[in-house]
PDB file of C-alpha atoms in Angstrom:
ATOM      1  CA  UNK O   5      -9.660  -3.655  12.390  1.00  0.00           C
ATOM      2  CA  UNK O   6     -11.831  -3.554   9.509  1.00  0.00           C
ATOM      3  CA  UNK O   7     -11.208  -5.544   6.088  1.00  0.00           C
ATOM      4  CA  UNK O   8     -11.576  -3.874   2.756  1.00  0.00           C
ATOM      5  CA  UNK O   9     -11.628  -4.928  -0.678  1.00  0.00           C
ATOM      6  CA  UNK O  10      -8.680  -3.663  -2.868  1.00  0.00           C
ATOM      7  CA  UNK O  11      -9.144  -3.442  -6.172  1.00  0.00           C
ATOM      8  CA  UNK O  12      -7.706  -1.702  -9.486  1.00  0.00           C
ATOM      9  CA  UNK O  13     -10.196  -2.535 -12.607  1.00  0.00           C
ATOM     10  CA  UNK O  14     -12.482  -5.250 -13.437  1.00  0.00           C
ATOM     11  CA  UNK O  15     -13.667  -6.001  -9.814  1.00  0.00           C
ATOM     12  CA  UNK O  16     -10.457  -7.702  -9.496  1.00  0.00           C
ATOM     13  CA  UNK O  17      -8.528  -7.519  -6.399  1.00  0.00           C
ATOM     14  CA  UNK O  18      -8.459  -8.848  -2.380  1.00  0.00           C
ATOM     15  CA  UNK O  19      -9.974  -7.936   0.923  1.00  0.00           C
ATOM     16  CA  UNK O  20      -7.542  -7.191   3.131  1.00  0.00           C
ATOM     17  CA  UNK O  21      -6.999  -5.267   6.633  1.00  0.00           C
ATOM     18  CA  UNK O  22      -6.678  -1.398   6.285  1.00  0.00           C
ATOM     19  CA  UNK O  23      -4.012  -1.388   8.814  1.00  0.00           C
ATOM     20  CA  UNK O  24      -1.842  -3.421   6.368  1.00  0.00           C
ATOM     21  CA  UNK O  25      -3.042  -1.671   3.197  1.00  0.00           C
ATOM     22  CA  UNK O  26      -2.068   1.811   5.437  1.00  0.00           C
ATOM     23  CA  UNK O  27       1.162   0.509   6.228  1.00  0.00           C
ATOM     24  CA  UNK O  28       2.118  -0.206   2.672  1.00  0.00           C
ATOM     25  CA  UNK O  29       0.269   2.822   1.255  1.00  0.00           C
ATOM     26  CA  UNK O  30       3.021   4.844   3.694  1.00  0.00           C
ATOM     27  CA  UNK O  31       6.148   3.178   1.841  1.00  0.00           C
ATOM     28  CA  UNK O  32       4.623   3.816  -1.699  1.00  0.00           C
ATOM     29  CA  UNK O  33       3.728   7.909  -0.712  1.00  0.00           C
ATOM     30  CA  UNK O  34       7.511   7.582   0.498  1.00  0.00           C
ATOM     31  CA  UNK O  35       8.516   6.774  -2.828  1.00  0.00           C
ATOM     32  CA  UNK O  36       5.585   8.223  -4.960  1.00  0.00           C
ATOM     33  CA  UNK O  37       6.384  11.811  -3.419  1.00  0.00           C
ATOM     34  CA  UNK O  38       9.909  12.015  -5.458  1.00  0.00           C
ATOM     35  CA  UNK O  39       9.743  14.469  -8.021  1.00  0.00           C
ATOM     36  CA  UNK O  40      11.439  12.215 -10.649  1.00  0.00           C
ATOM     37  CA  UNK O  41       7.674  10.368 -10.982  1.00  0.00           C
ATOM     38  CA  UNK O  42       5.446  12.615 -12.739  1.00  0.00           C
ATOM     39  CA  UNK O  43       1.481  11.760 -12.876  1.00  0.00           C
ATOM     40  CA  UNK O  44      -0.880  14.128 -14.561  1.00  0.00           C
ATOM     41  CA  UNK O  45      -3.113  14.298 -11.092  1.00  0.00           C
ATOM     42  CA  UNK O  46      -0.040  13.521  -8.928  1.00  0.00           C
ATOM     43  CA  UNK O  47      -1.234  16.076  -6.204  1.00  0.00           C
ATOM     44  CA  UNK O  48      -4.860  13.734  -5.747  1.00  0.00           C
ATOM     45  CA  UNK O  49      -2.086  10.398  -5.393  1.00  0.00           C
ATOM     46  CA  UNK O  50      -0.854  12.194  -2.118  1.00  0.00           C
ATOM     47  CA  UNK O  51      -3.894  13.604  -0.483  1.00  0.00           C
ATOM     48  CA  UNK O  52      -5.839  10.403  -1.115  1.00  0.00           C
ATOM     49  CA  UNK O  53      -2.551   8.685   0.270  1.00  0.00           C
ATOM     50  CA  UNK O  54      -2.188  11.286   3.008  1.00  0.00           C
ATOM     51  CA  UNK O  55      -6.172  10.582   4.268  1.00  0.00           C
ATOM     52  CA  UNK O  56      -4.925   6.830   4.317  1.00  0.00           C
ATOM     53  CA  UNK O  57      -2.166   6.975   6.399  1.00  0.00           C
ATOM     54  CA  UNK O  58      -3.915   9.187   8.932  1.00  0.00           C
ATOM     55  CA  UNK O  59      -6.759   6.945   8.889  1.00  0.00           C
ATOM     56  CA  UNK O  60      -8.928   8.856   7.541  1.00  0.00           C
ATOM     57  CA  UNK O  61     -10.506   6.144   5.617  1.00  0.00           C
ATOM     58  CA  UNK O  62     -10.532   3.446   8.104  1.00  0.00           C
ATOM     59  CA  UNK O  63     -14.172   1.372   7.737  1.00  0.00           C
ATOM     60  CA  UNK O  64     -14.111   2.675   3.801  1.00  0.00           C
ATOM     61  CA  UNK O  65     -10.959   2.424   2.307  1.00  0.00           C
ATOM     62  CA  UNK O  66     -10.390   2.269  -1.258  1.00  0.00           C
ATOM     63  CA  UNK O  67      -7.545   2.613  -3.298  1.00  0.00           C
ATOM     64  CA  UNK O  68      -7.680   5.945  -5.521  1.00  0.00           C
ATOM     65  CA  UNK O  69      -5.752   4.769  -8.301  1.00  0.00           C
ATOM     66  CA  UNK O  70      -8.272   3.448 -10.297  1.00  0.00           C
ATOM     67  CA  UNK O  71      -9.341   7.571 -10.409  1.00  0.00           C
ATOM     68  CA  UNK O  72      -6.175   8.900 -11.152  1.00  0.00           C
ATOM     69  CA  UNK O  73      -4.007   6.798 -13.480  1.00  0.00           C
ATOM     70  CA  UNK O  74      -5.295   8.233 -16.708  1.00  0.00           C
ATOM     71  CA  UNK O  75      -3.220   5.739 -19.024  1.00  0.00           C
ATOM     72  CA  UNK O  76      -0.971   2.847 -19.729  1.00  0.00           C
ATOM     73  CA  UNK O  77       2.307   5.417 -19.111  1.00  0.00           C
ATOM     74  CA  UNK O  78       1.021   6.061 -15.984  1.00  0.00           C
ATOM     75  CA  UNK O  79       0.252   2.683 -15.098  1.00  0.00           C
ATOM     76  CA  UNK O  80       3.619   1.683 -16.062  1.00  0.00           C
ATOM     77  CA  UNK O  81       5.311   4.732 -13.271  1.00  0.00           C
ATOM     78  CA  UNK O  82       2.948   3.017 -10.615  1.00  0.00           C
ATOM     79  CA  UNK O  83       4.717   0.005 -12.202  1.00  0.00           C
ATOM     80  CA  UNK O  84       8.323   0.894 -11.550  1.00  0.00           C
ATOM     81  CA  UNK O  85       7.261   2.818  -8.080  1.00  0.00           C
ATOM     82  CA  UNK O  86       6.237  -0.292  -6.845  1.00  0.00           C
ATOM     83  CA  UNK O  87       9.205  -2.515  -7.973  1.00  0.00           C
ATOM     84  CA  UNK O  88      11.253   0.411  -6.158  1.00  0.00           C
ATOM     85  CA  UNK O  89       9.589   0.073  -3.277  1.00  0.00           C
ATOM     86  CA  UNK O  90       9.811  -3.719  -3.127  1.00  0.00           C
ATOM     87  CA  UNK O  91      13.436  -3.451  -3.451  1.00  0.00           C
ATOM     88  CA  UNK O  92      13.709  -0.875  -0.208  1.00  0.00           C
ATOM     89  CA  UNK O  93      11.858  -3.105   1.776  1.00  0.00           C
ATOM     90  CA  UNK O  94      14.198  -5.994   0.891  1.00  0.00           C
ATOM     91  CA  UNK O  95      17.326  -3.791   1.921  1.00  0.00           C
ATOM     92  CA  UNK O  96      15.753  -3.622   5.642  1.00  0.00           C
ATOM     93  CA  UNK O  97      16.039  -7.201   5.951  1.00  0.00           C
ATOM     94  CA  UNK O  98      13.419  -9.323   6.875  1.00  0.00           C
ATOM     95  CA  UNK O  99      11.561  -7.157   9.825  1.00  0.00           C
ATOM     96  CA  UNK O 100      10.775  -3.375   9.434  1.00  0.00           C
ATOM     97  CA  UNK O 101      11.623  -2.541  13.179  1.00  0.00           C
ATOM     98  CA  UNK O 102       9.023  -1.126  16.351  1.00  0.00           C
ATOM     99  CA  UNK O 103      10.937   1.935  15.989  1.00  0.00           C
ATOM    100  CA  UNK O 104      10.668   2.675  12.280  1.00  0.00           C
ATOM    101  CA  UNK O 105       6.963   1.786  12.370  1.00  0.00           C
ATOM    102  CA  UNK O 106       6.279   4.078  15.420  1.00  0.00           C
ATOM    103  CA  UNK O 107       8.411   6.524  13.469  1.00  0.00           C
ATOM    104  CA  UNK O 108       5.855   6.612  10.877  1.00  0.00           C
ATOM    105  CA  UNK O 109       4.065   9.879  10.502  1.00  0.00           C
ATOM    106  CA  UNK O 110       0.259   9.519  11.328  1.00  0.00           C
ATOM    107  CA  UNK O 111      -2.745  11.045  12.596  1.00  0.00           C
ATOM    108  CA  UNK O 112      -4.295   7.416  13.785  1.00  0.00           C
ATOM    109  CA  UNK O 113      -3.927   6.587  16.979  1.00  0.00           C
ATOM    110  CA  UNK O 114      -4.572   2.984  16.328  1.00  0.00           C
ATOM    111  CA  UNK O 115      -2.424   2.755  13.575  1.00  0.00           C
ATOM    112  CA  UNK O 116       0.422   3.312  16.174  1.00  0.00           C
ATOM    113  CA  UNK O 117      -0.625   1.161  18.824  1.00  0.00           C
ATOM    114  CA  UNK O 118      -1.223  -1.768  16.118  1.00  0.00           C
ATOM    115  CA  UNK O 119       2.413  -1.662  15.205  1.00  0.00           C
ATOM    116  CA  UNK O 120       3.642  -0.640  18.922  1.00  0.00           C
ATOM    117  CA  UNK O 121       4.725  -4.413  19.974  1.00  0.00           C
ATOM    118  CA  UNK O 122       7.073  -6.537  17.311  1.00  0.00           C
ATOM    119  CA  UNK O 123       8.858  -5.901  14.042  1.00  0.00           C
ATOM    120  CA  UNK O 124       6.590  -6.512  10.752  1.00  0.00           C
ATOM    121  CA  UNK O 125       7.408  -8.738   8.252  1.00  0.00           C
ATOM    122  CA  UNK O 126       8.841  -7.591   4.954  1.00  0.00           C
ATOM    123  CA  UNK O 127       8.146 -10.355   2.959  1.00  0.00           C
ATOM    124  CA  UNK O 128       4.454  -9.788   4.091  1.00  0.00           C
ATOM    125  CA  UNK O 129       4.453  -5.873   2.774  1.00  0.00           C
ATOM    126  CA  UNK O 130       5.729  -7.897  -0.375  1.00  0.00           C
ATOM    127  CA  UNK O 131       2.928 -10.110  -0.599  1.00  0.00           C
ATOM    128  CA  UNK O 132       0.743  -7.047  -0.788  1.00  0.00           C
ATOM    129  CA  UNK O 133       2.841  -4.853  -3.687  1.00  0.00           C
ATOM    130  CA  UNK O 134       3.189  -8.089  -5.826  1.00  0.00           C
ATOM    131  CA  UNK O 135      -0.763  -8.131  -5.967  1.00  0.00           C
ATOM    132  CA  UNK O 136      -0.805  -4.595  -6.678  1.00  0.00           C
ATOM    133  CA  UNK O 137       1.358  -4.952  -9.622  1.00  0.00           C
ATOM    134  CA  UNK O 138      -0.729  -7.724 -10.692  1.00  0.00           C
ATOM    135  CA  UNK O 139      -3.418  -5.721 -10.665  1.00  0.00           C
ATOM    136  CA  UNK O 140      -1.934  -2.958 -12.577  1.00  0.00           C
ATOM    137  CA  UNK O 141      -0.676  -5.718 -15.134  1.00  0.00           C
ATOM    138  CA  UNK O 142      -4.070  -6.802 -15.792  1.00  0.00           C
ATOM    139  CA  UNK O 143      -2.828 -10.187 -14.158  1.00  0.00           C
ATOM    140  CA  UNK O 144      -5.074 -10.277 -11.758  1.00  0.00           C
ATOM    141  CA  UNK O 145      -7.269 -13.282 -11.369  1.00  0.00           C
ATOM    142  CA  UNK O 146      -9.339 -13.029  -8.172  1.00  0.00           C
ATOM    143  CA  UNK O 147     -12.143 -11.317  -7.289  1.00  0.00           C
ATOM    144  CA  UNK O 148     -12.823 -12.099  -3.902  1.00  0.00           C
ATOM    145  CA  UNK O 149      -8.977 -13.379  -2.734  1.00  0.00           C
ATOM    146  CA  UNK O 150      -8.814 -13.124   1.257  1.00  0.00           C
ATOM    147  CA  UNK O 151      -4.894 -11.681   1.654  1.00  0.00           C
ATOM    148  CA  UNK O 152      -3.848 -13.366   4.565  1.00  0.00           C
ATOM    149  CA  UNK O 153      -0.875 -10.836   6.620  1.00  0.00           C
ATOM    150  CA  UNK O 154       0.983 -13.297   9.028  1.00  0.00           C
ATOM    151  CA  UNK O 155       1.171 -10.808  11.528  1.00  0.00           C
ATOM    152  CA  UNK O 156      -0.291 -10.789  15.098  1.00  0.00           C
TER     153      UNK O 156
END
């Protein structure tokens, strides 16, 4: 499981586990793909998310973002995608089951043995998207923050 550093702008941002950063990367493509969000590069948001969730970019991850947002409209959709997301993940309670996660579309084998013995932790997944906002904000104060994922 290799750790990667996240960041948005600045050099700001956390080092964190690609299979978490996968995980959560699935549940904002869910929400990302809906036509009502429109981004000027929207089709390089999903195939940079697609190659993340397949695990593509395991060892090198990166978020694309940085690349594709082209303003502070833009940043502000990522914004509100993110709050929506937050909220759907707080309507499944406080464990996203075995079953959903093995439900999850993905090339990467590990990916789906990973999440292939106990529930995962919403509040952890929130962790994650309130740092991503953060970053988007500008908010952002680290530059080397280890994101601990209480899950194992």
């Amino acid at each position: 499981m290799a750790t990667e550093f996240m960041n948005y702008r600045d050099d700001k941002g956390f080092n964190i586990s690609d299979v978490f950063m996968q995980l959560v990367i699935y549940y904002i493509q869910e929400e990302l793909k809906k036509p009502q969000y429109i981004f000027s590069n929207k089709n390089l948001f999903i195939i940079g998310h697609e190659g993340i969730i397949n695990g593509y970019q395991n060892g090198f991850l990166a978020l694309p973002w940085k690349n594709i947002i082209v303003d502070i409209n833009e940043e502000q959709i990522m914004i509100q995608i993110l709050q929506t997301v937050k909220s759907s993940l707080r309507n499944k309670g406080d464990f996203i089951t075995v079953s959903e996660l093995q439900s999850i579309q993905t090339e990467d084998e590990y990916f789906k043995h990973f999440y292939s013995k106990k529930p995962f932790p919403v509040e952890e997944l929130i962790k994650i998207i309130d740092a991503l906002i953060e970053m988007i904000q500008g908010t952002w104060t680290f530059t080397n923050y280890d994101m601990e994922i209480l899950y194992y």
